[in-house]
């Protein structure tokens, strides 16, 4: 039942925020976690959960961490993540490893060294709605979305944007690389409404993820998806 809110957490020699050993029903919101790194290995995440179910992670900014922006692991089941932005991290934007039933809504992964959304290690029941992942893993042959064979059960995904500015395949589903969202969708039966287009962020390399007025993301989300936030900071949704 802890609330961790509105902090700037950076340049630590381990994770920025860490929940372990059954910390549950907590809210992690409105934090900025960056430049966290262990000196001898790449294991420091912006936000890290291990064995901690039923937590909410929302409206955080995680970037330039040595490992993953937000890492959900081993028994951290039934967590909800929405309106987070994770970019320029040394591993994944969002990593799921042996954690079940994570629901994402409106999360953004950009320019991470490896996958934008990595769903692996029997991370069953994961859902992605209204998320955007672009230009992840461009130099490492990784992907905007990767779902391994043990995590396909209960996987639900739609109304997202997966796009690369290069010819790098945006998706790996089980063992196959898919250069187009439509080809992956035909096999997985997911992401029928998902777009493969440039969302036209204002300046993602500097952390400005506002979208331009001509963005194809406008009016292409689904307000009926699970855990859709009815309000956002400073304004009500239309």
Short mmCIF file of C-alpha atoms in Angstrom, two decimals, residues 30-198:
data_model
loop_
_atom_site.label_atom_id
_atom_site.label_comp_id
_atom_site.label_asym_id
_atom_site.label_seq_id
_atom_site.Cartn_x
_atom_site.Cartn_y
_atom_site.Cartn_z
CA UNK A 30 4.93 10.60 -11.81
CA UNK A 31 8.58 9.77 -11.17
CA UNK A 32 11.58 10.36 -13.41
CA UNK A 33 14.27 7.66 -13.13
CA UNK A 34 17.44 8.06 -15.18
CA UNK A 35 21.20 7.43 -15.31
CA UNK A 36 21.03 4.55 -12.84
CA UNK A 37 23.87 2.09 -13.39
CA UNK A 38 25.92 -0.51 -11.57
CA UNK A 39 29.63 0.11 -12.11
CA UNK A 40 30.58 -3.50 -12.96
CA UNK A 41 27.55 -4.97 -14.77
CA UNK A 42 24.40 -3.97 -16.65
CA UNK A 43 21.65 -4.73 -14.14
CA UNK A 44 20.33 -1.38 -12.90
CA UNK A 45 16.76 -0.60 -14.01
CA UNK A 46 14.79 2.59 -13.74
CA UNK A 47 11.93 0.77 -11.97
CA UNK A 48 12.26 -2.88 -10.87
CA UNK A 49 9.70 -5.30 -9.39
CA UNK A 50 10.55 -8.81 -8.14
CA UNK A 51 7.93 -10.98 -6.45
CA UNK A 52 5.57 -8.05 -6.04
CA UNK A 53 2.02 -8.52 -7.38
CA UNK A 54 -0.93 -6.14 -7.79
CA UNK A 55 0.94 -2.86 -8.21
CA UNK A 56 0.19 0.16 -10.41
CA UNK A 57 2.93 1.95 -12.35
CA UNK A 58 1.73 5.09 -14.10
CA UNK A 59 2.94 8.31 -15.72
CA UNK A 60 6.63 7.66 -15.05
CA UNK A 61 9.57 8.67 -17.25
CA UNK A 62 12.44 6.17 -17.31
CA UNK A 63 15.43 6.83 -19.54
CA UNK A 64 19.18 6.39 -19.96
CA UNK A 65 19.31 3.64 -17.33
CA UNK A 66 21.99 1.00 -17.71
CA UNK A 67 19.46 -1.84 -18.02
CA UNK A 68 15.69 -1.65 -18.61
CA UNK A 69 13.38 1.29 -18.07
CA UNK A 70 10.63 -0.69 -16.28
CA UNK A 71 11.34 -4.34 -15.46
CA UNK A 72 8.60 -6.64 -14.07
CA UNK A 73 9.90 -10.04 -12.94
CA UNK A 74 9.14 -13.39 -11.26
CA UNK A 75 5.80 -13.39 -9.52
CA UNK A 76 5.04 -9.69 -9.96
CA UNK A 77 1.66 -10.69 -11.32
CA UNK A 78 -1.43 -8.62 -12.07
CA UNK A 79 0.37 -5.30 -12.32
CA UNK A 80 -0.99 -2.37 -14.32
CA UNK A 81 1.18 0.06 -16.30
CA UNK A 82 -0.15 3.09 -18.12
CA UNK A 83 1.03 6.40 -19.59
CA UNK A 84 4.68 5.60 -18.91
CA UNK A 85 7.47 6.68 -21.26
CA UNK A 86 10.64 4.60 -21.45
CA UNK A 87 13.44 5.58 -23.80
CA UNK A 88 17.18 5.34 -24.48
CA UNK A 89 17.75 2.60 -21.91
CA UNK A 90 20.62 0.11 -22.17
CA UNK A 91 18.35 -2.93 -22.45
CA UNK A 92 14.56 -2.94 -22.95
CA UNK A 93 11.97 -0.23 -22.61
CA UNK A 94 9.55 -2.56 -20.78
CA UNK A 95 10.66 -6.06 -19.77
CA UNK A 96 8.40 -8.88 -18.53
CA UNK A 97 10.15 -11.97 -17.20
CA UNK A 98 8.04 -14.64 -15.53
CA UNK A 99 5.39 -12.13 -14.47
CA UNK A 100 1.80 -12.85 -15.47
CA UNK A 101 -1.19 -10.69 -16.40
CA UNK A 102 0.53 -7.33 -16.84
CA UNK A 103 -1.75 -4.79 -18.54
CA UNK A 104 -0.26 -1.86 -20.50
CA UNK A 105 -2.31 1.08 -21.69
CA UNK A 106 -0.83 4.09 -23.43
CA UNK A 107 2.84 3.30 -22.72
CA UNK A 108 5.62 4.53 -25.01
CA UNK A 109 8.95 2.79 -25.76
CA UNK A 110 11.44 4.64 -27.94
CA UNK A 111 15.06 4.15 -28.94
CA UNK A 112 15.97 1.50 -26.39
CA UNK A 113 19.07 -0.61 -27.02
CA UNK A 114 17.05 -3.82 -27.24
CA UNK A 115 13.30 -4.52 -27.35
CA UNK A 116 10.69 -1.89 -26.68
CA UNK A 117 8.31 -4.44 -25.12
CA UNK A 118 9.97 -7.77 -24.22
CA UNK A 119 7.55 -10.46 -23.04
CA UNK A 120 9.46 -13.60 -22.08
CA UNK A 121 9.93 -16.40 -19.57
CA UNK A 122 6.29 -17.54 -19.36
CA UNK A 123 4.95 -14.03 -18.90
CA UNK A 124 1.46 -15.19 -19.82
CA UNK A 125 -1.64 -13.02 -19.91
CA UNK A 126 0.20 -9.84 -20.89
CA UNK A 127 -1.89 -7.17 -22.63
CA UNK A 128 -0.85 -4.14 -24.71
CA UNK A 129 -3.39 -1.49 -25.64
CA UNK A 130 -2.90 1.98 -27.13
CA UNK A 131 0.89 1.71 -26.83
CA UNK A 132 3.57 3.09 -29.14
CA UNK A 133 6.95 1.44 -29.75
CA UNK A 134 9.32 2.82 -32.36
CA UNK A 135 12.99 2.53 -33.27
CA UNK A 136 13.89 0.02 -30.58
CA UNK A 137 16.81 -2.37 -31.08
CA UNK A 138 17.92 -0.81 -34.35
CA UNK A 139 21.62 -1.54 -33.75
CA UNK A 140 21.16 -4.89 -31.98
CA UNK A 141 18.71 -6.68 -34.29
CA UNK A 142 16.02 -6.49 -31.61
CA UNK A 143 12.40 -5.42 -31.85
CA UNK A 144 9.62 -3.07 -30.86
CA UNK A 145 7.68 -6.13 -29.68
CA UNK A 146 9.02 -9.57 -28.80
CA UNK A 147 6.81 -12.36 -27.44
CA UNK A 148 8.52 -15.69 -26.75
CA UNK A 149 6.89 -19.11 -27.12
CA UNK A 150 6.15 -19.48 -23.41
CA UNK A 151 4.32 -16.15 -23.20
CA UNK A 152 1.77 -16.45 -26.00
CA UNK A 153 -0.99 -17.90 -23.79
CA UNK A 154 -3.44 -15.14 -22.93
CA UNK A 155 -1.46 -12.52 -24.87
CA UNK A 156 -3.76 -9.71 -26.06
CA UNK A 157 -2.60 -6.73 -28.10
CA UNK A 158 -4.33 -4.14 -30.29
CA UNK A 159 -4.66 -0.44 -31.20
CA UNK A 160 -0.91 0.08 -30.94
CA UNK A 161 1.76 1.59 -33.19
CA UNK A 162 4.89 -0.42 -34.03
CA UNK A 163 7.23 1.33 -36.49
CA UNK A 164 10.90 1.67 -37.36
CA UNK A 165 12.59 4.41 -39.34
CA UNK A 166 14.83 1.73 -40.92
CA UNK A 167 14.18 -1.65 -42.55
CA UNK A 168 14.69 -3.45 -39.23
CA UNK A 169 11.76 -5.85 -38.59
CA UNK A 170 9.55 -4.34 -35.87
CA UNK A 171 8.23 -7.58 -34.36
CA UNK A 172 9.48 -11.01 -33.33
CA UNK A 173 6.69 -13.40 -32.39
CA UNK A 174 7.86 -16.77 -31.04
CA UNK A 175 10.80 -17.52 -33.38
CA UNK A 176 9.81 -15.56 -36.47
CA UNK A 177 10.76 -12.01 -37.44
CA UNK A 178 7.99 -10.02 -39.09
CA UNK A 179 8.81 -7.03 -41.32
CA UNK A 180 5.16 -5.95 -41.30
CA UNK A 181 2.55 -5.74 -38.59
CA UNK A 182 -0.03 -7.24 -40.93
CA UNK A 183 2.03 -10.41 -41.46
CA UNK A 184 2.50 -10.86 -37.71
CA UNK A 185 -1.18 -10.15 -37.11
CA UNK A 186 -2.24 -12.86 -39.55
CA UNK A 187 -0.29 -15.45 -37.56
CA UNK A 188 -0.88 -14.24 -34.00
CA UNK A 189 -4.48 -13.05 -34.51
CA UNK A 190 -3.52 -9.95 -32.52
CA UNK A 191 -3.11 -6.26 -33.42
CA UNK A 192 -5.70 -6.17 -36.19
CA UNK A 193 -6.14 -2.42 -35.61
CA UNK A 194 -2.47 -1.68 -34.93
CA UNK A 195 -0.66 0.74 -37.25
CA UNK A 196 2.84 0.58 -38.71
CA UNK A 197 3.38 4.32 -39.22
CA UNK A 198 5.50 7.15 -37.84
#
